[in-house]
Amino acid sequence: MKAKRFLALFVVLVMVFALVTACGGNGDTTPTPANTPTPAPVQTPAPTPEPIVEDPVEVTVEFPDLGGRTIRIGTWSAGGFFGETGDERPDPAEDANYFINSMRWDNRVRVEEAFNVQFEIIALGWGEVITSLTSSVLAGEPFADLVHLPGPHSFTALNTDLVLPLDTLARSDSDFMTTRNWLEPRAAFDGHVWSVHSAAVNTGQEGIGVNLDIIDAMGAPNPVELYERGEWTWDAMRQVMEMTTADTTGDGVNDTFGFSGSLQGVIRHLISANDGWMICPDTLTYAYDSENTMVALEFVYEILANGWFFAGDPEHAMPVRAHVPNQRAFEQGRNALHGAIQPFHINRAINEGFTARMAFVPFPIGPNSTANYTSNIGLRDGVHIPVGTEDAAYVLWILEELFAWPGDDYYLLNEGGIDGLRNIFEDEGDVQRVLRNAENAKQDIGFILDGYYWFHNDLVEAWYLGTMTVAQAVEYFRQPQQDRINTFFGLD
């Protein structure tokens, strides 16, 4: 797809989530009249551009018999993408979400019988699905009939013509093209829908985990109480980190810390929380030199410089780059705040014996913010149909039937996710803060363009080693990052 067309599409896309502002350097963030549309109110789930249906395929046969065909599902999740998590019907004695999961299982069986098909889940690594999709489509034989991709990989797939526009395959009463009771478009560009997924509320939110045991033990202000009073700010976060970084044993070495987490994710959320950009959406240019973004980067630099950061693996060759150890650092119970945490991370830790009391709060709104964003999102994950898929219209129909497991009880889509949160958190306030976080997410092209923001690890390494200031690092990485943008969009 041509860069000019994508530029126009992205301006429309980000306008749904945010005010498109000038992203130039030298501290000039004053919006220009041509680029200051009024932002639409944020909704849950996040709104998507309305698709344009061009002669949808009419599939008039009621549940066609596909002769025992195996429908292959490529995904990075071993449980697939439609909620079924095993090869047998859920056991009520072992499954905490038995009611929902049994409905999903029964629906799977219904679909298998109705279309005379069976399902095979091909579970690959997170980055392996797009690689397998690319090589197999280019060879003329897609490795799966349905492919579940993370958002950045979805964008790559549609930009390189690996997947089919689903709206051209849809029946006239297709759910994602009409009522969206069960399915919603995820990647909707160029007048077409390229991927779909559940219309359920997004509970996979990234925010800040709060170790309440450490907060209480150190006498620090409680971020939950601060948030509920409207006093959760960057200055308040600084105070909490400073007060909880301490030597509690008297050996001269700090043993509790203010902050942990995977910093490449923390940076992007703080950028959005301060109304900054990673890529300027109206010019497709590197935006780290804009004032709002620079202020966010200075905050991360401050966390490292003051020794507030707890590395999950201090023996790692470069502790601040160790993604998995830092993502799980809170499980050691040695830090008060943990950035870019998801409820899933807390649930996993609890299941593995973690006992500290954990709360959830959104990232605090930055000092330059006027839009109240608390997180940065890209394109959400979605299910595609690869180019070359046999009977693609029928495969899409099957996909829709799989997601129709609630029947007319549409509320179960959200109830299942919300009940899942309630199984993780004892306090209903945490559940509501997760949902509130979903309503205040900003979409940034820098998180859609696959791999673009990974250089955040290079930034924090330079700051950890003391080899560059924030300004020096921003300038040092300008051209390589702009080259990535230019290459992807064909701007060279």
PDB file of N, CA and C in Angstrom, residues 400-488:
ATOM      1  N   GLU A 400     -16.917 -16.916  12.497  1.00  0.00           N
ATOM      2  CA  GLU A 400     -17.984 -16.164  13.153  1.00  0.00           C
ATOM      3  C   GLU A 400     -18.807 -17.054  14.077  1.00  0.00           C
ATOM      4  N   GLU A 401     -19.069 -18.280  13.655  1.00  0.00           N
ATOM      5  CA  GLU A 401     -19.833 -19.196  14.506  1.00  0.00           C
ATOM      6  C   GLU A 401     -19.073 -19.535  15.776  1.00  0.00           C
ATOM      7  N   LEU A 402     -17.755 -19.650  15.692  1.00  0.00           N
ATOM      8  CA  LEU A 402     -16.967 -19.934  16.887  1.00  0.00           C
ATOM      9  C   LEU A 402     -17.104 -18.816  17.920  1.00  0.00           C
ATOM     10  N   PHE A 403     -17.119 -17.581  17.445  1.00  0.00           N
ATOM     11  CA  PHE A 403     -17.215 -16.454  18.368  1.00  0.00           C
ATOM     12  C   PHE A 403     -18.638 -16.184  18.823  1.00  0.00           C
ATOM     13  N   ALA A 404     -19.599 -16.908  18.273  1.00  0.00           N
ATOM     14  CA  ALA A 404     -21.002 -16.699  18.648  1.00  0.00           C
ATOM     15  C   ALA A 404     -21.418 -17.575  19.823  1.00  0.00           C
ATOM     16  N   TRP A 405     -20.466 -18.037  20.598  1.00  0.00           N
ATOM     17  CA  TRP A 405     -20.766 -18.969  21.699  1.00  0.00           C
ATOM     18  C   TRP A 405     -21.760 -18.419  22.736  1.00  0.00           C
ATOM     19  N   PRO A 406     -21.862 -17.087  22.958  1.00  0.00           N
ATOM     20  CA  PRO A 406     -22.840 -16.633  23.966  1.00  0.00           C
ATOM     21  C   PRO A 406     -24.279 -16.697  23.487  1.00  0.00           C
ATOM     22  N   GLY A 407     -24.497 -16.967  22.179  1.00  0.00           N
ATOM     23  CA  GLY A 407     -25.859 -16.913  21.666  1.00  0.00           C
ATOM     24  C   GLY A 407     -26.426 -15.518  21.838  1.00  0.00           C
ATOM     25  N   ASP A 408     -27.656 -15.422  22.335  1.00  0.00           N
ATOM     26  CA  ASP A 408     -28.280 -14.121  22.542  1.00  0.00           C
ATOM     27  C   ASP A 408     -27.873 -13.461  23.854  1.00  0.00           C
ATOM     28  N   ASP A 409     -27.111 -14.172  24.673  1.00  0.00           N
ATOM     29  CA  ASP A 409     -26.674 -13.607  25.955  1.00  0.00           C
ATOM     30  C   ASP A 409     -25.385 -12.807  25.740  1.00  0.00           C
ATOM     31  N   TYR A 410     -25.492 -11.712  25.009  1.00  0.00           N
ATOM     32  CA  TYR A 410     -24.310 -10.953  24.613  1.00  0.00           C
ATOM     33  C   TYR A 410     -23.513 -10.455  25.815  1.00  0.00           C
ATOM     34  N   TYR A 411     -24.199 -10.198  26.914  1.00  0.00           N
ATOM     35  CA  TYR A 411     -23.524  -9.658  28.092  1.00  0.00           C
ATOM     36  C   TYR A 411     -22.468 -10.612  28.621  1.00  0.00           C
ATOM     37  N   LEU A 412     -22.585 -11.910  28.273  1.00  0.00           N
ATOM     38  CA  LEU A 412     -21.609 -12.879  28.767  1.00  0.00           C
ATOM     39  C   LEU A 412     -20.208 -12.608  28.235  1.00  0.00           C
ATOM     40  N   LEU A 413     -20.124 -11.947  27.072  1.00  0.00           N
ATOM     41  CA  LEU A 413     -18.802 -11.606  26.549  1.00  0.00           C
ATOM     42  C   LEU A 413     -18.026 -10.771  27.558  1.00  0.00           C
ATOM     43  N   ASN A 414     -18.694  -9.759  28.086  1.00  0.00           N
ATOM     44  CA  ASN A 414     -18.034  -8.890  29.052  1.00  0.00           C
ATOM     45  C   ASN A 414     -18.000  -9.498  30.441  1.00  0.00           C
ATOM     46  N   GLU A 415     -19.073 -10.209  30.794  1.00  0.00           N
ATOM     47  CA  GLU A 415     -19.117 -10.804  32.130  1.00  0.00           C
ATOM     48  C   GLU A 415     -17.977 -11.783  32.339  1.00  0.00           C
ATOM     49  N   GLY A 416     -17.661 -12.550  31.291  1.00  0.00           N
ATOM     50  CA  GLY A 416     -16.574 -13.518  31.424  1.00  0.00           C
ATOM     51  C   GLY A 416     -15.259 -12.830  31.743  1.00  0.00           C
ATOM     52  N   GLY A 417     -14.944 -11.752  30.993  1.00  0.00           N
ATOM     53  CA  GLY A 417     -13.700 -11.034  31.225  1.00  0.00           C
ATOM     54  C   GLY A 417     -13.683 -10.335  32.569  1.00  0.00           C
ATOM     55  N   ILE A 418     -14.802  -9.727  32.915  1.00  0.00           N
ATOM     56  CA  ILE A 418     -14.862  -9.013  34.192  1.00  0.00           C
ATOM     57  C   ILE A 418     -14.814  -9.989  35.362  1.00  0.00           C
ATOM     58  N   ASP A 419     -15.504 -11.125  35.228  1.00  0.00           N
ATOM     59  CA  ASP A 419     -15.416 -12.135  36.279  1.00  0.00           C
ATOM     60  C   ASP A 419     -13.987 -12.644  36.417  1.00  0.00           C
ATOM     61  N   GLY A 420     -13.284 -12.736  35.276  1.00  0.00           N
ATOM     62  CA  GLY A 420     -11.888 -13.140  35.331  1.00  0.00           C
ATOM     63  C   GLY A 420     -11.059 -12.170  36.148  1.00  0.00           C
ATOM     64  N   LEU A 421     -11.325 -10.878  35.989  1.00  0.00           N
ATOM     65  CA  LEU A 421     -10.629  -9.880  36.800  1.00  0.00           C
ATOM     66  C   LEU A 421     -10.974 -10.041  38.274  1.00  0.00           C
ATOM     67  N   ARG A 422     -12.245 -10.349  38.542  1.00  0.00           N
ATOM     68  CA  ARG A 422     -12.662 -10.507  39.941  1.00  0.00           C
ATOM     69  C   ARG A 422     -12.045 -11.750  40.579  1.00  0.00           C
ATOM     70  N   ASN A 423     -11.652 -12.702  39.769  1.00  0.00           N
ATOM     71  CA  ASN A 423     -10.948 -13.871  40.298  1.00  0.00           C
ATOM     72  C   ASN A 423      -9.510 -13.537  40.664  1.00  0.00           C
ATOM     73  N   ILE A 424      -8.995 -12.439  40.082  1.00  0.00           N
ATOM     74  CA  ILE A 424      -7.619 -12.024  40.349  1.00  0.00           C
ATOM     75  C   ILE A 424      -7.556 -11.050  41.520  1.00  0.00           C
ATOM     76  N   PHE A 425      -8.459 -10.076  41.505  1.00  0.00           N
ATOM     77  CA  PHE A 425      -8.425  -9.006  42.511  1.00  0.00           C
ATOM     78  C   PHE A 425      -9.543  -9.185  43.536  1.00  0.00           C
ATOM     79  N   GLU A 426      -9.201  -9.017  44.792  1.00  0.00           N
ATOM     80  CA  GLU A 426     -10.208  -9.074  45.843  1.00  0.00           C
ATOM     81  C   GLU A 426     -11.014  -7.777  45.913  1.00  0.00           C
ATOM     82  N   ASP A 427     -10.395  -6.674  45.525  1.00  0.00           N
ATOM     83  CA  ASP A 427     -11.037  -5.365  45.620  1.00  0.00           C
ATOM     84  C   ASP A 427     -11.696  -5.021  44.290  1.00  0.00           C
ATOM     85  N   GLU A 428     -12.989  -4.750  44.315  1.00  0.00           N
ATOM     86  CA  GLU A 428     -13.703  -4.364  43.100  1.00  0.00           C
ATOM     87  C   GLU A 428     -13.130  -3.086  42.496  1.00  0.00           C
ATOM     88  N   GLY A 429     -12.510  -2.254  43.328  1.00  0.00           N
ATOM     89  CA  GLY A 429     -11.900  -1.035  42.819  1.00  0.00           C
ATOM     90  C   GLY A 429     -10.827  -1.319  41.791  1.00  0.00           C
ATOM     91  N   ASP A 430     -10.052  -2.394  42.006  1.00  0.00           N
ATOM     92  CA  ASP A 430      -9.022  -2.762  41.031  1.00  0.00           C
ATOM     93  C   ASP A 430      -9.650  -3.140  39.697  1.00  0.00           C
ATOM     94  N   VAL A 431     -10.744  -3.883  39.751  1.00  0.00           N
ATOM     95  CA  VAL A 431     -11.448  -4.275  38.527  1.00  0.00           C
ATOM     96  C   VAL A 431     -11.890  -3.033  37.764  1.00  0.00           C
ATOM     97  N   GLN A 432     -12.469  -2.084  38.455  1.00  0.00           N
ATOM     98  CA  GLN A 432     -12.968  -0.883  37.800  1.00  0.00           C
ATOM     99  C   GLN A 432     -11.836  -0.009  37.270  1.00  0.00           C
ATOM    100  N   ARG A 433     -10.689  -0.013  37.959  1.00  0.00           N
ATOM    101  CA  ARG A 433      -9.551   0.776  37.467  1.00  0.00           C
ATOM    102  C   ARG A 433      -8.976   0.160  36.194  1.00  0.00           C
ATOM    103  N   VAL A 434      -8.997  -1.165  36.094  1.00  0.00           N
ATOM    104  CA  VAL A 434      -8.574  -1.812  34.845  1.00  0.00           C
ATOM    105  C   VAL A 434      -9.493  -1.388  33.707  1.00  0.00           C
ATOM    106  N   LEU A 435     -10.798  -1.433  33.947  1.00  0.00           N
ATOM    107  CA  LEU A 435     -11.759  -1.065  32.907  1.00  0.00           C
ATOM    108  C   LEU A 435     -11.646   0.412  32.554  1.00  0.00           C
ATOM    109  N   ARG A 436     -11.397   1.256  33.556  1.00  0.00           N
ATOM    110  CA  ARG A 436     -11.248   2.684  33.311  1.00  0.00           C
ATOM    111  C   ARG A 436     -10.007   2.957  32.474  1.00  0.00           C
ATOM    112  N   ASN A 437      -8.970   2.169  32.710  1.00  0.00           N
ATOM    113  CA  ASN A 437      -7.734   2.327  31.947  1.00  0.00           C
ATOM    114  C   ASN A 437      -7.986   2.076  30.465  1.00  0.00           C
ATOM    115  N   ALA A 438      -8.871   1.112  30.168  1.00  0.00           N
ATOM    116  CA  ALA A 438      -9.193   0.797  28.781  1.00  0.00           C
ATOM    117  C   ALA A 438      -9.881   1.961  28.087  1.00  0.00           C
ATOM    118  N   GLU A 439     -10.543   2.790  28.851  1.00  0.00           N
ATOM    119  CA  GLU A 439     -11.268   3.918  28.274  1.00  0.00           C
ATOM    120  C   GLU A 439     -10.372   5.115  27.999  1.00  0.00           C
ATOM    121  N   ASN A 440      -9.140   5.049  28.439  1.00  0.00           N
ATOM    122  CA  ASN A 440      -8.236   6.195  28.316  1.00  0.00           C
ATOM    123  C   ASN A 440      -6.932   5.803  27.631  1.00  0.00           C
ATOM    124  N   ALA A 441      -7.060   5.036  26.563  1.00  0.00           N
ATOM    125  CA  ALA A 441      -5.889   4.557  25.832  1.00  0.00           C
ATOM    126  C   ALA A 441      -5.677   5.383  24.572  1.00  0.00           C
ATOM    127  N   LYS A 442      -4.428   5.678  24.284  1.00  0.00           N
ATOM    128  CA  LYS A 442      -4.062   6.452  23.100  1.00  0.00           C
ATOM    129  C   LYS A 442      -3.389   5.537  22.086  1.00  0.00           C
ATOM    130  N   GLN A 443      -3.787   5.656  20.828  1.00  0.00           N
ATOM    131  CA  GLN A 443      -3.196   4.819  19.787  1.00  0.00           C
ATOM    132  C   GLN A 443      -2.053   5.563  19.115  1.00  0.00           C
ATOM    133  N   ASP A 444      -0.903   4.903  19.049  1.00  0.00           N
ATOM    134  CA  ASP A 444       0.313   5.504  18.503  1.00  0.00           C
ATOM    135  C   ASP A 444       0.867   4.593  17.415  1.00  0.00           C
ATOM    136  N   ILE A 445       1.155   5.161  16.261  1.00  0.00           N
ATOM    137  CA  ILE A 445       1.709   4.364  15.165  1.00  0.00           C
ATOM    138  C   ILE A 445       3.009   3.699  15.584  1.00  0.00           C
ATOM    139  N   GLY A 446       3.737   4.328  16.516  1.00  0.00           N
ATOM    140  CA  GLY A 446       5.001   3.768  16.967  1.00  0.00           C
ATOM    141  C   GLY A 446       4.858   2.415  17.627  1.00  0.00           C
ATOM    142  N   PHE A 447       3.654   2.081  18.092  1.00  0.00           N
ATOM    143  CA  PHE A 447       3.433   0.765  18.672  1.00  0.00           C
ATOM    144  C   PHE A 447       2.776  -0.179  17.671  1.00  0.00           C
ATOM    145  N   ILE A 448       2.378   0.345  16.509  1.00  0.00           N
ATOM    146  CA  ILE A 448       1.820  -0.495  15.459  1.00  0.00           C
ATOM    147  C   ILE A 448       2.914  -0.988  14.529  1.00  0.00           C
ATOM    148  N   LEU A 449       3.874  -0.115  14.241  1.00  0.00           N
ATOM    149  CA  LEU A 449       4.964  -0.474  13.343  1.00  0.00           C
ATOM    150  C   LEU A 449       5.857  -1.496  14.041  1.00  0.00           C
ATOM    151  N   ASP A 450       5.877  -2.703  13.507  1.00  0.00           N
ATOM    152  CA  ASP A 450       6.509  -3.841  14.171  1.00  0.00           C
ATOM    153  C   ASP A 450       7.977  -3.571  14.501  1.00  0.00           C
ATOM    154  N   GLY A 451       8.297  -3.678  15.791  1.00  0.00           N
ATOM    155  CA  GLY A 451       9.675  -3.559  16.236  1.00  0.00           C
ATOM    156  C   GLY A 451      10.192  -2.150  16.400  1.00  0.00           C
ATOM    157  N   TYR A 452       9.421  -1.152  16.026  1.00  0.00           N
ATOM    158  CA  TYR A 452       9.924   0.221  16.055  1.00  0.00           C
ATOM    159  C   TYR A 452      10.348   0.655  17.451  1.00  0.00           C
ATOM    160  N   TYR A 453       9.527   0.352  18.444  1.00  0.00           N
ATOM    161  CA  TYR A 453       9.791   0.885  19.783  1.00  0.00           C
ATOM    162  C   TYR A 453      10.782   0.041  20.575  1.00  0.00           C
ATOM    163  N   TRP A 454      11.297  -1.009  19.977  1.00  0.00           N
ATOM    164  CA  TRP A 454      12.247  -1.842  20.704  1.00  0.00           C
ATOM    165  C   TRP A 454      13.535  -1.095  21.031  1.00  0.00           C
ATOM    166  N   PHE A 455      13.814  -0.009  20.319  1.00  0.00           N
ATOM    167  CA  PHE A 455      15.030   0.739  20.633  1.00  0.00           C
ATOM    168  C   PHE A 455      14.934   1.427  21.997  1.00  0.00           C
ATOM    169  N   HIS A 456      13.767   1.359  22.635  1.00  0.00           N
ATOM    170  CA  HIS A 456      13.673   1.857  24.010  1.00  0.00           C
ATOM    171  C   HIS A 456      14.691   1.156  24.904  1.00  0.00           C
ATOM    172  N   ASN A 457      14.979  -0.098  24.600  1.00  0.00           N
ATOM    173  CA  ASN A 457      16.003  -0.812  25.364  1.00  0.00           C
ATOM    174  C   ASN A 457      17.372  -0.177  25.174  1.00  0.00           C
ATOM    175  N   ASP A 458      17.639   0.327  23.969  1.00  0.00           N
ATOM    176  CA  ASP A 458      18.913   1.014  23.729  1.00  0.00           C
ATOM    177  C   ASP A 458      18.980   2.320  24.513  1.00  0.00           C
ATOM    178  N   LEU A 459      17.841   2.995  24.605  1.00  0.00           N
ATOM    179  CA  LEU A 459      17.802   4.228  25.389  1.00  0.00           C
ATOM    180  C   LEU A 459      18.139   3.961  26.856  1.00  0.00           C
ATOM    181  N   VAL A 460      17.447   2.988  27.452  1.00  0.00           N
ATOM    182  CA  VAL A 460      17.655   2.761  28.881  1.00  0.00           C
ATOM    183  C   VAL A 460      19.036   2.186  29.161  1.00  0.00           C
ATOM    184  N   GLU A 461      19.592   1.441  28.209  1.00  0.00           N
ATOM    185  CA  GLU A 461      20.963   0.952  28.401  1.00  0.00           C
ATOM    186  C   GLU A 461      21.939   2.125  28.455  1.00  0.00           C
ATOM    187  N   ALA A 462      21.768   3.079  27.550  1.00  0.00           N
ATOM    188  CA  ALA A 462      22.652   4.250  27.539  1.00  0.00           C
ATOM    189  C   ALA A 462      22.522   5.037  28.834  1.00  0.00           C
ATOM    190  N   TRP A 463      21.319   5.174  29.344  1.00  0.00           N
ATOM    191  CA  TRP A 463      21.115   5.926  30.575  1.00  0.00           C
ATOM    192  C   TRP A 463      21.626   5.146  31.782  1.00  0.00           C
ATOM    193  N   TYR A 464      21.453   3.845  31.757  1.00  0.00           N
ATOM    194  CA  TYR A 464      21.934   2.998  32.848  1.00  0.00           C
ATOM    195  C   TYR A 464      23.460   3.056  32.945  1.00  0.00           C
ATOM    196  N   LEU A 465      24.126   3.074  31.780  1.00  0.00           N
ATOM    197  CA  LEU A 465      25.581   3.114  31.745  1.00  0.00           C
ATOM    198  C   LEU A 465      26.120   4.534  31.894  1.00  0.00           C
ATOM    199  N   GLY A 466      25.244   5.505  31.729  1.00  0.00           N
ATOM    200  CA  GLY A 466      25.673   6.887  31.825  1.00  0.00           C
ATOM    201  C   GLY A 466      26.434   7.384  30.618  1.00  0.00           C
ATOM    202  N   THR A 467      26.227   6.756  29.460  1.00  0.00           N
ATOM    203  CA  THR A 467      26.979   7.138  28.263  1.00  0.00           C
ATOM    204  C   THR A 467      26.301   8.246  27.463  1.00  0.00           C
ATOM    205  N   MET A 468      25.016   8.496  27.712  1.00  0.00           N
ATOM    206  CA  MET A 468      24.304   9.547  26.996  1.00  0.00           C
ATOM    207  C   MET A 468      23.292  10.214  27.919  1.00  0.00           C
ATOM    208  N   THR A 469      23.055  11.472  27.665  1.00  0.00           N
ATOM    209  CA  THR A 469      21.926  12.150  28.287  1.00  0.00           C
ATOM    210  C   THR A 469      20.675  11.817  27.473  1.00  0.00           C
ATOM    211  N   VAL A 470      19.526  12.258  27.957  1.00  0.00           N
ATOM    212  CA  VAL A 470      18.293  12.039  27.200  1.00  0.00           C
ATOM    213  C   VAL A 470      18.376  12.719  25.845  1.00  0.00           C
ATOM    214  N   ALA A 471      18.811  13.970  25.828  1.00  0.00           N
ATOM    215  CA  ALA A 471      18.883  14.714  24.567  1.00  0.00           C
ATOM    216  C   ALA A 471      19.852  14.065  23.595  1.00  0.00           C
ATOM    217  N   GLN A 472      20.989  13.597  24.093  1.00  0.00           N
ATOM    218  CA  GLN A 472      21.970  12.948  23.225  1.00  0.00           C
ATOM    219  C   GLN A 472      21.419  11.648  22.634  1.00  0.00           C
ATOM    220  N   ALA A 473      20.737  10.882  23.465  1.00  0.00           N
ATOM    221  CA  ALA A 473      20.183   9.615  22.983  1.00  0.00           C
ATOM    222  C   ALA A 473      19.084   9.851  21.956  1.00  0.00           C
ATOM    223  N   VAL A 474      18.239  10.836  22.204  1.00  0.00           N
ATOM    224  CA  VAL A 474      17.170  11.147  21.255  1.00  0.00           C
ATOM    225  C   VAL A 474      17.754  11.504  19.902  1.00  0.00           C
ATOM    226  N   GLU A 475      18.804  12.291  19.894  1.00  0.00           N
ATOM    227  CA  GLU A 475      19.422  12.680  18.611  1.00  0.00           C
ATOM    228  C   GLU A 475      20.167  11.513  17.976  1.00  0.00           C
ATOM    229  N   TYR A 476      20.826  10.703  18.781  1.00  0.00           N
ATOM    230  CA  TYR A 476      21.620   9.589  18.264  1.00  0.00           C
ATOM    231  C   TYR A 476      20.753   8.587  17.493  1.00  0.00           C
ATOM    232  N   PHE A 477      19.555   8.347  17.996  1.00  0.00           N
ATOM    233  CA  PHE A 477      18.699   7.333  17.375  1.00  0.00           C
ATOM    234  C   PHE A 477      17.721   7.912  16.349  1.00  0.00           C
ATOM    235  N   ARG A 478      17.784   9.211  16.118  1.00  0.00           N
ATOM    236  CA  ARG A 478      16.832   9.843  15.204  1.00  0.00           C
ATOM    237  C   ARG A 478      16.865   9.214  13.804  1.00  0.00           C
ATOM    238  N   GLN A 479      18.030   9.201  13.184  1.00  0.00           N
ATOM    239  CA  GLN A 479      18.085   8.758  11.789  1.00  0.00           C
ATOM    240  C   GLN A 479      17.792   7.269  11.624  1.00  0.00           C
ATOM    241  N   PRO A 480      18.349   6.386  12.466  1.00  0.00           N
ATOM    242  CA  PRO A 480      17.998   4.964  12.319  1.00  0.00           C
ATOM    243  C   PRO A 480      16.492   4.713  12.451  1.00  0.00           C
ATOM    244  N   GLN A 481      15.851   5.399  13.374  1.00  0.00           N
ATOM    245  CA  GLN A 481      14.414   5.191  13.551  1.00  0.00           C
ATOM    246  C   GLN A 481      13.615   5.800  12.402  1.00  0.00           C
ATOM    247  N   GLN A 482      14.044   6.953  11.914  1.00  0.00           N
ATOM    248  CA  GLN A 482      13.358   7.536  10.759  1.00  0.00           C
ATOM    249  C   GLN A 482      13.543   6.655   9.535  1.00  0.00           C
ATOM    250  N   ASP A 483      14.705   6.023   9.425  1.00  0.00           N
ATOM    251  CA  ASP A 483      14.938   5.097   8.311  1.00  0.00           C
ATOM    252  C   ASP A 483      13.959   3.924   8.359  1.00  0.00           C
ATOM    253  N   ARG A 484      13.669   3.445   9.573  1.00  0.00           N
ATOM    254  CA  ARG A 484      12.696   2.355   9.710  1.00  0.00           C
ATOM    255  C   ARG A 484      11.324   2.805   9.224  1.00  0.00           C
ATOM    256  N   ILE A 485      10.936   4.005   9.611  1.00  0.00           N
ATOM    257  CA  ILE A 485       9.644   4.537   9.178  1.00  0.00           C
ATOM    258  C   ILE A 485       9.622   4.668   7.652  1.00  0.00           C
ATOM    259  N   ASN A 486      10.672   5.255   7.097  1.00  0.00           N
ATOM    260  CA  ASN A 486      10.724   5.485   5.662  1.00  0.00           C
ATOM    261  C   ASN A 486      10.671   4.181   4.881  1.00  0.00           C
ATOM    262  N   THR A 487      11.399   3.183   5.367  1.00  0.00           N
ATOM    263  CA  THR A 487      11.436   1.897   4.669  1.00  0.00           C
ATOM    264  C   THR A 487      10.072   1.231   4.679  1.00  0.00           C
ATOM    265  N   PHE A 488       9.432   1.237   5.845  1.00  0.00           N
ATOM    266  CA  PHE A 488       8.146   0.548   5.945  1.00  0.00           C
ATOM    267  C   PHE A 488       7.080   1.213   5.068  1.00  0.00           C
TER     268      PHE A 488
END
